[in-house]
Short mmCIF file of C-alpha atoms in Angstrom, two decimals:
data_model
loop_
_atom_site.label_atom_id
_atom_site.label_comp_id
_atom_site.label_asym_id
_atom_site.label_seq_id
_atom_site.Cartn_x
_atom_site.Cartn_y
_atom_site.Cartn_z
CA ASP A 1 -4.21 -106.70 2.23
CA GLY A 2 -0.54 -106.24 1.27
CA THR A 3 0.66 -109.60 2.56
CA ASP A 4 2.17 -110.69 -0.79
CA PRO A 5 5.75 -111.82 -0.05
CA LEU A 6 7.40 -109.96 -2.94
CA TYR A 7 6.07 -106.54 -1.94
CA LEU A 8 4.22 -106.25 -5.27
CA THR A 9 1.34 -104.37 -3.64
CA ARG A 10 3.73 -101.86 -2.10
CA SER A 11 5.65 -101.48 -5.38
CA LEU A 12 2.42 -100.91 -7.32
CA ILE A 13 1.26 -98.19 -4.92
CA GLN A 14 4.71 -96.58 -5.06
CA LEU A 15 4.66 -96.53 -8.88
CA LEU A 16 1.17 -95.03 -8.93
CA VAL A 17 2.16 -92.35 -6.42
CA GLU A 18 5.40 -91.46 -8.21
CA ASN A 19 3.67 -91.26 -11.60
CA ARG A 20 0.62 -89.39 -10.26
CA ALA A 21 -1.72 -92.10 -11.50
CA GLY A 22 -4.91 -93.27 -9.82
CA LYS A 23 -7.16 -91.38 -7.44
CA PRO A 24 -5.32 -90.23 -4.28
CA ASP A 25 -8.33 -90.95 -2.02
CA GLU A 26 -8.66 -94.53 -3.27
CA LEU A 27 -4.92 -95.19 -3.03
CA ALA A 28 -4.84 -93.72 0.48
CA ALA A 29 -7.69 -95.96 1.61
CA PHE A 30 -6.02 -99.05 0.16
CA ALA A 31 -2.62 -98.18 1.70
CA LYS A 32 -4.31 -97.54 5.06
CA LYS A 33 -6.03 -100.95 4.93
CA CYS A 34 -2.67 -102.64 4.22
CA ALA A 35 -0.98 -100.67 7.00
CA GLU A 36 -3.58 -101.63 9.61
CA ALA A 37 -3.38 -105.29 8.60
CA ALA A 38 0.42 -105.17 8.88
CA GLU A 39 0.18 -103.59 12.34
CA ALA A 40 -2.15 -106.35 13.48
CA ARG A 41 0.42 -108.95 12.37
CA GLY A 42 3.33 -107.06 13.96
CA ASP A 43 4.90 -106.62 10.50
CA TRP A 44 6.38 -103.22 11.28
CA VAL A 45 8.34 -102.81 8.03
CA ARG A 46 5.18 -103.09 5.90
CA ALA A 47 3.17 -101.07 8.41
CA GLY A 48 5.65 -98.18 8.25
CA ASP A 49 5.89 -98.28 4.47
CA TYR A 50 2.13 -98.41 3.90
CA TRP A 51 1.44 -95.63 6.39
CA SER A 52 4.06 -93.51 4.62
CA PHE A 53 2.39 -94.13 1.25
CA ALA A 54 -1.02 -93.42 2.79
CA SER A 55 0.29 -90.11 4.07
CA GLN A 56 1.61 -89.14 0.62
CA CYS A 57 -1.72 -89.98 -1.02
CA MET A 58 -3.66 -88.07 1.62
CA GLN A 59 -1.48 -85.01 1.04
CA LYS A 60 -2.27 -85.16 -2.66
CA GLY A 61 -5.95 -85.49 -1.80
CA ASP A 62 -5.91 -82.38 0.40
CA GLN A 63 -6.38 -84.39 3.60
CA ALA A 64 -3.61 -82.65 5.58
CA GLU A 65 -4.83 -83.69 9.04
CA ASP A 66 -5.24 -87.34 8.05
CA ALA A 67 -1.86 -87.23 6.28
CA ASN A 68 -0.16 -86.10 9.50
CA GLU A 69 -1.84 -88.84 11.49
CA ALA A 70 -0.74 -91.46 8.95
CA LEU A 71 2.82 -90.13 9.09
CA MET A 72 2.67 -90.30 12.88
CA ARG A 73 1.65 -93.95 12.69
CA ALA A 74 4.45 -94.63 10.22
CA GLY A 75 6.90 -93.18 12.75
CA ARG A 76 5.49 -95.34 15.53
CA ALA A 77 5.72 -98.43 13.32
CA TYR A 78 9.40 -97.82 12.57
CA ILE A 79 10.08 -97.21 16.26
CA SER A 80 8.41 -100.54 17.04
CA LEU A 81 10.60 -102.15 14.38
CA GLY A 82 13.70 -100.62 15.97
CA GLU A 83 12.66 -101.82 19.40
CA SER A 84 12.29 -105.35 18.04
CA MET A 85 15.90 -105.23 16.85
CA VAL A 86 17.48 -103.98 20.07
CA GLY A 87 20.17 -106.46 21.09
CA HIS A 88 20.91 -107.58 17.55
CA LYS A 89 24.32 -106.90 16.06
CA GLY A 90 24.81 -103.93 13.79
CA LEU A 91 23.09 -100.57 13.45
CA ALA A 92 19.61 -101.73 12.43
CA ALA A 93 17.88 -100.77 15.69
CA ASP A 94 19.50 -97.35 15.67
CA HIS A 95 18.54 -96.80 12.01
CA TRP A 96 14.84 -97.57 12.45
CA LEU A 97 14.48 -95.71 15.73
CA GLU A 98 16.04 -92.62 14.20
CA ARG A 99 13.85 -92.91 11.10
CA GLY A 100 10.77 -93.18 13.28
CA PHE A 101 11.83 -90.16 15.33
CA GLN A 102 12.31 -88.07 12.19
CA LEU A 103 8.85 -88.97 10.91
CA LEU A 104 7.26 -88.12 14.25
CA ARG A 105 8.96 -84.75 14.22
CA HIS A 106 7.92 -84.10 10.63
CA ALA A 107 4.34 -84.99 11.53
CA GLY A 108 4.30 -82.43 14.34
CA ALA A 109 4.32 -84.80 17.32
CA SER A 110 4.18 -83.21 20.76
CA ASP A 111 7.37 -82.29 22.62
CA GLU A 112 6.65 -85.03 25.15
CA VAL A 113 6.37 -87.71 22.46
CA LEU A 114 9.55 -86.49 20.72
CA SER A 115 11.44 -86.31 24.01
CA ASP A 116 10.53 -89.91 24.89
CA ALA A 117 11.52 -91.11 21.41
CA GLN A 118 14.83 -89.24 21.52
CA LYS A 119 15.71 -90.59 24.98
CA ARG A 120 15.03 -94.13 23.82
CA LEU A 121 17.11 -93.58 20.68
CA GLU A 122 20.07 -92.32 22.73
CA GLU A 123 19.78 -95.27 25.14
CA VAL A 124 19.94 -97.72 22.24
CA GLN A 125 22.84 -95.85 20.64
CA GLN A 126 24.85 -96.02 23.86
CA LYS A 127 24.19 -99.75 24.25
CA MET A 128 25.18 -100.29 20.63
CA LEU A 129 28.39 -98.30 21.14
CA ASP A 130 29.31 -100.34 24.21
CA SER A 131 28.87 -103.56 22.22
CA LEU A 132 31.16 -102.52 19.37
CA ALA A 133 34.61 -104.09 19.44
CA PRO A 134 37.70 -102.21 18.22
CA ILE A 135 39.14 -103.20 14.85
CA GLN A 136 42.90 -103.58 14.68
CA THR A 137 45.04 -104.00 11.60
CA LYS A 138 48.73 -104.64 11.13
CA THR A 139 50.80 -103.17 8.32
CA ASP A 140 54.39 -104.07 7.53
CA ILE A 141 56.47 -100.96 6.79
CA PRO A 142 58.87 -101.54 3.87
CA PRO A 143 62.54 -101.07 4.90
CA GLU A 144 63.07 -98.49 2.15
CA ILE A 145 60.53 -96.23 3.89
CA ILE A 146 62.45 -96.56 7.16
CA ASP A 147 65.67 -95.71 5.32
CA TYR A 148 64.04 -92.64 3.82
CA LEU A 149 62.70 -91.42 7.17
CA ASN A 150 66.11 -91.85 8.77
CA ARG A 151 67.31 -89.01 6.56
CA ALA A 152 65.89 -86.78 9.27
CA ARG A 153 68.77 -87.78 11.54
CA GLY A 154 71.44 -85.13 11.73
CA LEU A 155 69.34 -82.38 10.13
CA ASP A 156 69.13 -79.04 11.88
CA LEU A 157 65.73 -78.08 13.26
CA ARG A 158 64.81 -75.98 10.24
CA ASP A 159 65.51 -78.72 7.70
CA GLY A 160 64.04 -81.35 10.02
CA LEU A 161 60.71 -79.53 10.26
CA LEU A 162 60.61 -79.00 6.53
CA PHE A 163 61.28 -82.71 6.03
CA LEU A 164 58.49 -83.60 8.47
CA SER A 165 56.00 -81.29 6.73
CA SER A 166 56.80 -82.89 3.37
CA LEU A 167 55.45 -86.23 4.65
CA ALA A 168 51.88 -84.89 4.66
CA GLN A 169 51.34 -84.35 0.96
CA PRO A 170 47.66 -83.58 0.34
CA ALA A 171 45.92 -86.11 -1.86
CA SER A 172 45.21 -85.03 -5.42
CA LYS A 173 41.53 -84.14 -5.61
CA SER A 174 41.16 -85.84 -9.00
CA ALA A 175 42.99 -88.96 -7.81
CA LEU A 176 40.83 -89.07 -4.69
CA ARG A 177 37.70 -88.91 -6.81
CA GLU A 178 38.96 -91.74 -9.00
CA SER A 179 39.79 -93.88 -5.95
CA VAL A 180 36.20 -93.49 -4.69
CA PHE A 181 34.73 -94.76 -7.94
CA LYS A 182 37.36 -97.47 -8.32
CA ALA A 183 36.32 -98.80 -4.91
CA LEU A 184 32.71 -98.73 -6.10
CA ARG A 185 33.58 -100.62 -9.29
CA ASP A 186 35.59 -103.19 -7.31
CA HIS A 187 32.79 -103.63 -4.76
CA PRO A 188 29.51 -102.82 -6.56
CA LEU A 189 27.35 -103.98 -3.65
CA SER A 190 28.62 -100.98 -1.67
CA GLY A 191 26.46 -98.87 -4.00
CA LEU A 192 23.38 -100.33 -2.32
CA PHE A 193 24.17 -98.96 1.12
CA GLY A 194 25.01 -95.59 2.56
CA THR A 195 27.58 -94.83 5.25
CA THR A 196 26.72 -93.83 8.80
CA ILE A 197 29.31 -91.93 10.83
CA LEU A 198 28.92 -92.11 14.60
CA ARG A 199 30.25 -89.77 17.24
CA GLU A 200 32.10 -91.09 20.26
CA ASP A 201 28.86 -91.17 22.27
CA GLY A 202 27.16 -93.36 19.64
CA LYS A 203 24.97 -90.60 18.21
CA THR A 204 24.73 -90.30 14.43
CA ASP A 205 26.98 -87.54 13.14
CA LEU A 206 26.31 -87.97 9.42
CA SER A 207 24.57 -90.33 7.01
CA ILE A 208 26.20 -90.40 3.58
CA PRO A 209 24.00 -91.64 0.70
CA PRO A 210 25.43 -94.39 -1.54
CA LEU A 211 26.96 -93.64 -4.93
CA SER A 212 25.92 -95.04 -8.29
CA LEU A 213 28.07 -96.09 -11.25
CA GLU A 214 25.38 -94.77 -13.60
CA GLY A 215 26.80 -91.24 -13.46
CA ASP A 216 23.82 -89.51 -11.86
CA ASN A 217 25.53 -88.70 -8.56
CA ASN A 218 25.13 -85.43 -6.73
CA GLU A 219 28.51 -83.63 -6.57
CA GLU A 220 28.09 -82.89 -2.86
CA THR A 221 27.59 -86.61 -2.18
CA VAL A 222 30.69 -87.49 -4.20
CA GLU A 223 32.74 -85.02 -2.14
CA LEU A 224 31.43 -86.54 1.10
CA HIS A 225 32.76 -89.93 -0.03
CA MET A 226 36.06 -88.32 -1.03
CA TRP A 227 36.55 -86.78 2.41
CA ARG A 228 35.59 -90.03 4.08
CA ARG A 229 38.09 -92.01 2.01
CA ASN A 230 40.80 -89.44 2.60
CA THR A 231 40.69 -90.06 6.35
CA LEU A 232 41.87 -93.61 5.59
CA ASN A 233 44.77 -92.19 3.59
CA HIS A 234 46.20 -90.47 6.67
CA VAL A 235 47.25 -93.61 8.53
CA LEU A 236 50.64 -94.20 6.86
CA PRO A 237 51.66 -90.51 6.62
CA ALA A 238 50.75 -90.09 10.30
CA TRP A 239 53.00 -93.00 11.25
CA MET A 240 55.84 -91.48 9.20
CA ILE A 241 55.31 -88.07 10.79
CA GLU A 242 55.45 -89.62 14.26
CA TYR A 243 58.68 -91.46 13.36
CA VAL A 244 60.37 -88.23 12.27
CA ARG A 245 58.90 -86.28 15.19
CA ARG A 246 60.63 -88.61 17.62
CA ILE A 247 63.94 -88.09 15.84
CA LEU A 248 63.59 -84.32 16.06
CA ALA A 249 62.55 -84.48 19.72
CA GLU A 250 65.60 -86.63 20.55
CA GLU A 251 68.14 -84.57 18.63
CA HIS A 252 67.06 -80.97 19.35
CA ALA A 253 66.92 -79.19 22.68
CA TRP A 254 64.02 -76.83 23.31
CA SER A 255 64.47 -73.12 23.95
CA ASP A 256 62.10 -70.16 23.74
CA GLU A 257 64.00 -68.85 20.71
CA CYS A 258 64.29 -72.03 18.65
CA PHE A 259 61.28 -71.19 16.44
CA ASP A 260 61.95 -67.46 16.05
CA TRP A 261 63.30 -67.93 12.52
CA LEU A 262 59.98 -69.50 11.49
CA LEU A 263 57.52 -67.30 13.37
CA ASP A 264 58.94 -63.77 13.41
CA GLY A 265 57.59 -61.75 10.49
CA ASN A 266 55.64 -64.74 9.17
CA LEU A 267 52.98 -63.60 6.72
CA PHE A 268 50.63 -66.38 7.82
CA ILE A 269 50.54 -65.20 11.44
CA PRO A 270 48.72 -62.02 12.58
CA ASN A 271 50.68 -59.86 15.00
CA GLY A 272 50.39 -61.02 18.57
CA ARG A 273 49.74 -64.68 17.72
CA GLU A 274 53.34 -65.86 17.49
CA GLY A 275 53.41 -67.12 21.07
CA MET A 276 50.43 -69.40 20.54
CA TYR A 277 51.99 -70.91 17.42
CA ARG A 278 55.26 -71.32 19.35
CA ALA A 279 53.46 -73.22 22.11
CA ALA A 280 51.64 -75.39 19.54
CA LEU A 281 54.90 -76.28 17.77
CA LYS A 282 56.60 -77.12 21.07
CA ALA A 283 53.69 -79.35 22.12
CA GLY A 284 53.62 -81.04 18.71
CA ILE A 285 57.34 -81.84 18.73
CA ASP A 286 56.99 -83.16 22.28
CA GLY A 287 54.19 -85.47 21.11
CA ASP A 288 51.52 -83.66 23.15
CA LEU A 289 48.89 -83.56 20.42
CA LEU A 290 46.17 -82.84 22.96
CA THR A 291 47.67 -79.41 23.66
CA CYS A 292 48.92 -78.94 20.11
CA THR A 293 45.51 -79.48 18.50
CA HIS A 294 43.68 -77.26 20.98
CA LEU A 295 46.09 -74.45 20.13
CA LEU A 296 46.41 -75.01 16.39
CA VAL A 297 42.79 -75.34 15.35
CA PRO A 298 41.58 -71.87 16.43
CA GLN A 299 44.84 -70.21 15.36
CA LEU A 300 44.68 -71.76 11.90
CA GLU A 301 41.09 -70.55 11.57
CA ASN A 302 42.15 -67.02 12.48
CA SER A 303 45.15 -67.16 10.14
CA PHE A 304 42.97 -68.25 7.21
CA ARG A 305 40.75 -65.21 7.74
CA TYR A 306 43.81 -63.00 8.11
CA VAL A 307 45.32 -64.20 4.82
CA LEU A 308 42.01 -63.80 2.97
CA ARG A 309 41.70 -60.24 4.27
CA GLN A 310 45.23 -59.50 3.09
CA HIS A 311 44.08 -60.57 -0.37
CA GLY A 312 41.12 -58.19 -0.24
CA PHE A 313 38.33 -60.61 0.69
CA ILE A 314 35.63 -59.85 3.26
CA THR A 315 35.41 -62.34 6.13
CA THR A 316 32.77 -60.63 8.29
CA ASP A 317 29.05 -59.88 8.08
CA ILE A 318 27.53 -56.62 9.33
CA ARG A 319 24.26 -57.20 11.19
CA SER A 320 21.32 -54.81 11.21
CA ASP A 321 22.25 -53.66 14.74
CA GLY A 322 25.79 -52.83 13.65
CA ARG A 323 27.50 -55.97 14.98
CA GLN A 324 30.28 -57.39 12.81
CA ASP A 325 30.38 -61.18 13.09
CA GLU A 326 33.10 -63.35 11.63
CA ARG A 327 31.92 -65.66 8.90
CA SER A 328 32.18 -69.34 9.74
CA LEU A 329 35.30 -71.26 8.82
CA SER A 330 33.15 -73.60 6.73
CA ARG A 331 31.93 -70.65 4.70
CA ILE A 332 35.30 -69.02 4.03
CA MET A 333 36.89 -72.35 3.10
CA GLN A 334 34.36 -72.59 0.26
CA TYR A 335 35.56 -69.32 -1.27
CA PRO A 336 37.19 -70.00 -4.68
CA ALA A 337 39.93 -67.66 -3.43
CA PHE A 338 40.76 -70.10 -0.61
CA ALA A 339 41.67 -72.80 -3.13
CA ASP A 340 43.50 -70.24 -5.28
CA ILE A 341 45.66 -69.10 -2.37
CA PHE A 342 46.39 -72.43 -0.67
CA GLY A 343 46.09 -74.76 -3.65
CA GLU A 344 43.09 -76.86 -4.65
CA ASP A 345 44.33 -80.13 -3.15
CA LEU A 346 45.46 -78.69 0.20
CA ALA A 347 42.31 -76.55 0.47
CA PHE A 348 40.10 -79.61 -0.10
CA GLU A 349 42.02 -81.67 2.45
CA LEU A 350 42.01 -78.92 5.08
CA ARG A 351 38.28 -78.43 4.60
CA GLY A 352 37.69 -82.13 5.24
CA MET A 353 39.95 -82.18 8.26
CA LEU A 354 38.55 -79.07 9.90
CA VAL A 355 34.88 -78.53 9.05
CA GLU A 356 33.36 -81.49 7.20
CA ARG A 357 31.49 -84.18 9.11
CA ALA A 358 32.51 -86.71 6.46
CA GLY A 359 36.12 -85.92 7.30
CA SER A 360 37.67 -85.24 10.71
CA ASN A 361 35.62 -82.09 11.49
CA LEU A 362 38.26 -81.08 14.04
CA ARG A 363 37.22 -77.44 14.27
CA ASN A 364 33.79 -78.38 15.59
CA THR A 365 34.63 -81.48 17.62
CA VAL A 366 37.46 -79.67 19.40
CA ALA A 367 35.52 -76.44 19.97
CA HIS A 368 32.50 -78.27 21.41
CA GLY A 369 34.43 -80.77 23.52
CA LEU A 370 33.16 -83.81 21.64
CA LEU A 371 36.46 -85.73 21.62
CA GLN A 372 37.82 -88.00 24.31
CA GLU A 373 41.47 -87.59 25.25
CA GLY A 374 42.70 -90.53 23.19
CA ALA A 375 41.11 -89.15 20.01
CA PHE A 376 43.65 -86.32 19.95
CA PHE A 377 46.38 -88.82 19.10
CA SER A 378 44.70 -89.99 15.90
CA PRO A 379 46.27 -89.82 12.42
CA GLU A 380 44.27 -86.69 11.56
CA ASN A 381 45.91 -84.72 14.37
CA GLN A 382 49.38 -85.80 13.27
CA VAL A 383 48.69 -84.78 9.67
CA LEU A 384 47.17 -81.45 10.75
CA PHE A 385 50.35 -80.70 12.72
CA ALA A 386 52.45 -81.34 9.61
CA HIS A 387 50.15 -79.21 7.43
CA ALA A 388 50.44 -76.36 9.94
CA ILE A 389 54.22 -76.49 9.65
CA ARG A 390 53.91 -76.45 5.86
CA LEU A 391 51.67 -73.36 6.03
CA LEU A 392 54.16 -71.63 8.33
CA PHE A 393 56.98 -72.31 5.89
CA THR A 394 54.83 -70.91 3.10
CA GLY A 395 54.31 -67.75 5.14
CA MET A 396 57.99 -67.07 5.59
CA PRO A 397 59.41 -64.13 3.64
CA ALA A 398 60.75 -65.21 0.23
CA GLN A 399 64.46 -65.08 1.12
CA ASP A 400 63.91 -67.08 4.30
CA GLN A 401 62.03 -69.73 2.28
CA GLU A 402 65.01 -70.10 -0.05
CA ASP A 403 67.39 -70.43 2.90
CA ALA A 404 65.12 -73.09 4.46
CA THR A 405 65.01 -75.41 1.41
CA PRO A 406 67.07 -78.52 2.24
CA GLY A 407 68.83 -80.61 -0.35
CA GLN A 408 66.28 -83.42 -0.66
CA GLU A 409 65.56 -85.66 -3.59
#
């Protein structure tokens, strides 16, 4: 009846199903018997697993209606398992409730059933979020770094901004990949578990599958881990950027004309957008990253399209009714031309910061109001500000770029 403690019965059924051995009807009946026995004992893990296997076997045996019912019962079993874990530490309750909800939806459960399951899932997620404690770390900054950052003192605004932008060097894509697998080699148990990214309201934003050292990893999964790791790399550069920003804010008085040399005639900025970049720069130097980010994110998106169009690439789709819709930022950032124009490393980093859920995903979280006020003062926002300045310097006419290059080591 599937009560063996080592899950040998479950493993045997799984092997038979995966290798298309045995008669589907007989396997389905046996899995169903084990599932019902597990339900009677309140063993929801086994019940969910056996109902799932029963559903697979029924599908192979052309029993579509029975297969859906078995999948429905698997979903209910996992929801019962999640309910039993509510109040425990960690994400177990959230994981099983969400898995149960997905199975119910796949099985074609009614809207009422799905609505009740989703409401319960969101209640548990909120309780879990409220129970999480913040994690704080302390890092000692070497004095030589402080000495280096103090070079910003006495620089004019042009050289000071260029110095600030140099602190946000994009990570090498190849080095980032190596760091992901080095972490896996150093901590092999991490290859057994995936990564769950939560939004501020406790809802699941992304589940990243684990990686393997065997070399059979999906490239998309590897990139998800690379973007996730890169967010951790922004902490020190963000602190350095903030240090230099304060120096510039203290030493330079603001005027409406102080950024004209950078913005006027800039090849990165479409006509009529200079004022919005000017306001973003002013807010960034003042430390108002809430305003700065809200201005920068949509203007950067528009500038990327503008630059691609200048290079002859189409950034719109024509609909059957004649409408011309802009292609999504996520789509245009995957153009090979995007990496060719902006550089492979910077393009990969910007993609993670703006549109990838495994990264900062600022374009979507800002546009849809998903961030609380304090989140705008995170390392990602600091680094994005510095990258924007770098892009503006790149867009300056050639002679102005030469005049702007400071004498730095």
